[in-house]
């Protein structure tokens, strides 16, 4: 029984260390679609996890590979597809927000020529919260 | 086991397998699960637009093949490319399965101001050879969309990167050029692969 208690305590301590060591904001499943040739825009999708005890607010995203990046939300209301800018993305403590096709996404405008790798920088005002690097996803048609 | 018993068992097994095969074949679902099939085929309104080659595109252009028609615009970064990608996957799967009624994909631009034939050409070709892009005069576009119950409206017009709200449905047009069914968003490849053969079989 005593060994069991020691093992459980150790496991708990280990779990606590794991949680503590996670960065506050983590990106996963990052996809940046290839701009259609001759077109000046694209989209980025990813999930953002807030591992901290405080809400994280993202109100600016930039990329050295695009002239402008905006946070948008697509929706279909009464059969009508709409897209609207989103001023601020708030991720509650210990929760995850998914940016995915047909919903929240990053609209990437005015791409540099021949981009292959993309960096995305997420800010709250002027504070850089997270940088993500990924390769462009080519569509296979 | 004696030879006789073995042969009887083999015979029964074969009969069972054949029965199961026939039951599965005849059990092909005859009901659509996502599409809305119109009670009566709808005539298309008169309209005169142009395709991505600058050629006339009117109601007659819908005759002779099945068409999946989507209303969108090339400056749309999310819903339009995602929908066209879905339709391209549907087409690819139907071609691979040897389907005889593989539909064309027709993108009718609801942003004729920016979507010239040249721009549309590069855009629709990106999603597969044989796709059609349609644009033209706004008044003629309204003629087509209002006749089909399709809505579109410019938004944030003060912005150079204005958007266009638009109906998200994909229309199914039969080889007689009649509007027979529609798929509402969200568009899923599996739904199309399930429903399209049922819709085309009724033709």
Short mmCIF file of C-alpha atoms in Angstrom, two decimals, chain B residues 2-178:
data_model
loop_
_atom_site.label_atom_id
_atom_site.label_comp_id
_atom_site.label_asym_id
_atom_site.label_seq_id
_atom_site.Cartn_x
_atom_site.Cartn_y
_atom_site.Cartn_z
CA UNK B 2 -18.05 -37.41 -46.00
CA UNK B 3 -17.71 -36.13 -49.52
CA UNK B 4 -21.50 -35.92 -49.92
CA UNK B 5 -21.88 -33.82 -46.76
CA UNK B 6 -19.01 -31.62 -47.88
CA UNK B 7 -20.61 -31.01 -51.29
CA UNK B 8 -23.96 -30.18 -49.70
CA UNK B 9 -22.25 -27.74 -47.31
CA UNK B 10 -20.37 -26.18 -50.24
CA UNK B 11 -23.60 -25.83 -52.23
CA UNK B 12 -25.45 -24.27 -49.31
CA UNK B 13 -22.54 -21.91 -48.63
CA UNK B 14 -22.43 -20.80 -52.27
CA UNK B 15 -26.19 -20.26 -52.33
CA UNK B 16 -25.97 -18.18 -49.17
CA UNK B 17 -23.13 -16.08 -50.60
CA UNK B 18 -25.01 -15.55 -53.87
CA UNK B 19 -28.16 -14.59 -51.96
CA UNK B 20 -26.25 -12.12 -49.82
CA UNK B 21 -24.60 -10.62 -52.90
CA UNK B 22 -27.95 -10.17 -54.68
CA UNK B 23 -29.57 -8.76 -51.55
CA UNK B 24 -26.77 -6.21 -51.19
CA UNK B 25 -26.96 -5.31 -54.86
CA UNK B 26 -30.71 -4.84 -54.93
CA UNK B 27 -30.46 -3.12 -51.55
CA UNK B 28 -28.74 -0.07 -53.07
CA UNK B 29 -30.33 2.82 -51.19
CA UNK B 30 -32.81 4.65 -53.36
CA UNK B 31 -33.24 7.63 -51.05
CA UNK B 32 -30.94 10.62 -51.04
CA UNK B 33 -29.56 11.57 -47.63
CA UNK B 34 -28.32 15.10 -48.17
CA UNK B 35 -29.54 16.53 -51.46
CA UNK B 36 -32.96 18.09 -51.96
CA UNK B 37 -34.56 16.62 -55.05
CA UNK B 38 -37.07 18.99 -56.58
CA UNK B 39 -40.57 17.55 -57.05
CA UNK B 40 -40.52 18.68 -60.69
CA UNK B 41 -37.56 19.63 -62.86
CA UNK B 42 -37.22 23.40 -63.07
CA UNK B 43 -36.64 25.28 -66.31
CA UNK B 44 -33.67 27.63 -66.29
CA UNK B 45 -34.40 31.30 -66.92
CA UNK B 46 -33.14 33.01 -70.07
CA UNK B 47 -29.76 34.58 -69.52
CA UNK B 48 -26.71 35.49 -71.56
CA UNK B 49 -23.30 35.27 -69.89
CA UNK B 50 -19.80 34.24 -71.03
CA UNK B 51 -17.48 31.41 -70.04
CA UNK B 52 -13.79 31.59 -69.15
CA UNK B 53 -12.88 31.55 -72.85
CA UNK B 54 -15.12 34.54 -73.57
CA UNK B 55 -17.63 32.32 -75.41
CA UNK B 56 -21.39 32.77 -75.01
CA UNK B 57 -22.83 30.86 -72.09
CA UNK B 58 -26.61 30.61 -71.93
CA UNK B 59 -29.22 28.05 -70.83
CA UNK B 60 -28.34 25.81 -73.81
CA UNK B 61 -24.82 25.39 -72.42
CA UNK B 62 -26.30 23.25 -69.65
CA UNK B 63 -27.64 20.70 -72.15
CA UNK B 64 -25.82 17.49 -72.91
CA UNK B 65 -24.22 16.63 -69.56
CA UNK B 66 -24.79 16.71 -65.83
CA UNK B 67 -23.59 19.88 -64.12
CA UNK B 68 -22.86 20.86 -60.52
CA UNK B 69 -23.28 24.62 -60.35
CA UNK B 70 -21.78 26.72 -57.56
CA UNK B 71 -22.11 30.48 -57.16
CA UNK B 72 -18.97 32.06 -55.71
CA UNK B 73 -16.06 34.37 -56.46
CA UNK B 74 -12.31 34.07 -56.82
CA UNK B 75 -11.42 36.59 -54.07
CA UNK B 76 -13.05 34.29 -51.52
CA UNK B 77 -10.27 32.53 -49.55
CA UNK B 78 -12.22 29.96 -47.57
CA UNK B 79 -15.69 28.73 -48.56
CA UNK B 80 -15.30 28.92 -52.37
CA UNK B 81 -11.98 27.06 -52.71
CA UNK B 82 -13.09 24.55 -50.07
CA UNK B 83 -16.33 23.87 -51.98
CA UNK B 84 -14.56 23.62 -55.34
CA UNK B 85 -12.01 21.27 -53.79
CA UNK B 86 -14.86 19.08 -52.50
CA UNK B 87 -16.53 19.02 -55.92
CA UNK B 88 -13.19 18.20 -57.57
CA UNK B 89 -12.79 15.24 -55.19
CA UNK B 90 -16.32 14.09 -56.01
CA UNK B 91 -15.55 14.22 -59.74
CA UNK B 92 -12.27 12.35 -59.29
CA UNK B 93 -13.98 9.59 -57.28
CA UNK B 94 -16.76 9.24 -59.86
CA UNK B 95 -14.24 9.03 -62.72
CA UNK B 96 -12.25 6.39 -60.84
CA UNK B 97 -15.39 4.34 -60.17
CA UNK B 98 -16.31 4.40 -63.86
CA UNK B 99 -19.52 6.36 -63.33
CA UNK B 100 -21.19 7.25 -66.64
CA UNK B 101 -22.67 10.49 -65.37
CA UNK B 102 -19.65 12.41 -64.10
CA UNK B 103 -20.86 16.02 -63.82
CA UNK B 104 -18.98 19.12 -64.90
CA UNK B 105 -18.18 21.70 -62.26
CA UNK B 106 -19.52 25.14 -63.14
CA UNK B 107 -18.53 28.17 -61.06
CA UNK B 108 -20.79 31.15 -61.74
CA UNK B 109 -19.06 34.26 -60.43
CA UNK B 110 -21.12 36.54 -58.22
CA UNK B 111 -18.34 39.10 -58.55
CA UNK B 112 -18.25 39.82 -62.30
CA UNK B 113 -16.61 43.18 -61.57
CA UNK B 114 -13.33 41.50 -60.59
CA UNK B 115 -13.76 38.05 -62.13
CA UNK B 116 -12.81 38.53 -65.75
CA UNK B 117 -12.73 35.48 -68.04
CA UNK B 118 -8.91 35.40 -67.75
CA UNK B 119 -8.99 35.39 -63.94
CA UNK B 120 -11.77 32.79 -63.88
CA UNK B 121 -9.90 30.60 -66.35
CA UNK B 122 -6.83 30.22 -64.12
CA UNK B 123 -9.02 29.75 -61.09
CA UNK B 124 -11.33 27.00 -62.36
CA UNK B 125 -8.50 25.17 -64.15
CA UNK B 126 -6.63 25.00 -60.85
CA UNK B 127 -9.41 22.77 -59.52
CA UNK B 128 -9.35 20.44 -62.53
CA UNK B 129 -9.40 20.39 -66.30
CA UNK B 130 -12.84 20.66 -67.83
CA UNK B 131 -14.28 22.95 -65.18
CA UNK B 132 -16.30 25.93 -66.39
CA UNK B 133 -16.17 29.50 -65.10
CA UNK B 134 -19.04 31.86 -65.93
CA UNK B 135 -19.12 35.62 -65.69
CA UNK B 136 -20.65 38.56 -67.56
CA UNK B 137 -22.94 41.52 -67.11
CA UNK B 138 -24.41 41.99 -63.64
CA UNK B 139 -27.92 42.39 -65.03
CA UNK B 140 -27.67 39.05 -66.88
CA UNK B 141 -26.22 37.40 -63.79
CA UNK B 142 -29.22 38.65 -61.77
CA UNK B 143 -31.47 37.21 -64.47
CA UNK B 144 -29.97 33.75 -63.82
CA UNK B 145 -29.69 33.92 -60.04
CA UNK B 146 -33.12 35.37 -59.35
CA UNK B 147 -34.65 32.68 -61.55
CA UNK B 148 -32.95 30.02 -59.45
CA UNK B 149 -33.50 31.57 -56.02
CA UNK B 150 -29.79 32.29 -55.60
CA UNK B 151 -28.88 35.28 -53.43
CA UNK B 152 -25.74 37.41 -53.58
CA UNK B 153 -24.83 40.82 -52.20
CA UNK B 154 -21.62 42.82 -51.95
CA UNK B 155 -20.49 43.60 -48.40
CA UNK B 156 -17.89 46.03 -47.02
CA UNK B 157 -18.06 47.80 -50.37
CA UNK B 158 -15.94 50.73 -49.14
CA UNK B 159 -13.04 48.28 -48.81
CA UNK B 160 -10.91 47.39 -51.88
CA UNK B 161 -11.05 43.80 -50.63
CA UNK B 162 -14.84 43.81 -50.49
CA UNK B 163 -16.62 40.50 -50.01
CA UNK B 164 -19.75 38.99 -51.49
CA UNK B 165 -22.31 37.11 -49.43
CA UNK B 166 -23.78 34.38 -51.59
CA UNK B 167 -25.98 31.31 -51.47
CA UNK B 168 -23.86 28.33 -50.49
CA UNK B 169 -25.91 25.70 -52.35
CA UNK B 170 -24.66 23.59 -55.25
CA UNK B 171 -27.31 23.03 -57.93
CA UNK B 172 -27.64 19.86 -59.97
CA UNK B 173 -28.62 20.45 -63.60
CA UNK B 174 -29.61 17.45 -65.73
CA UNK B 175 -28.59 16.86 -69.39
CA UNK B 176 -31.84 18.51 -70.56
CA UNK B 177 -30.65 21.69 -68.88
CA UNK B 178 -33.19 21.39 -66.07
#
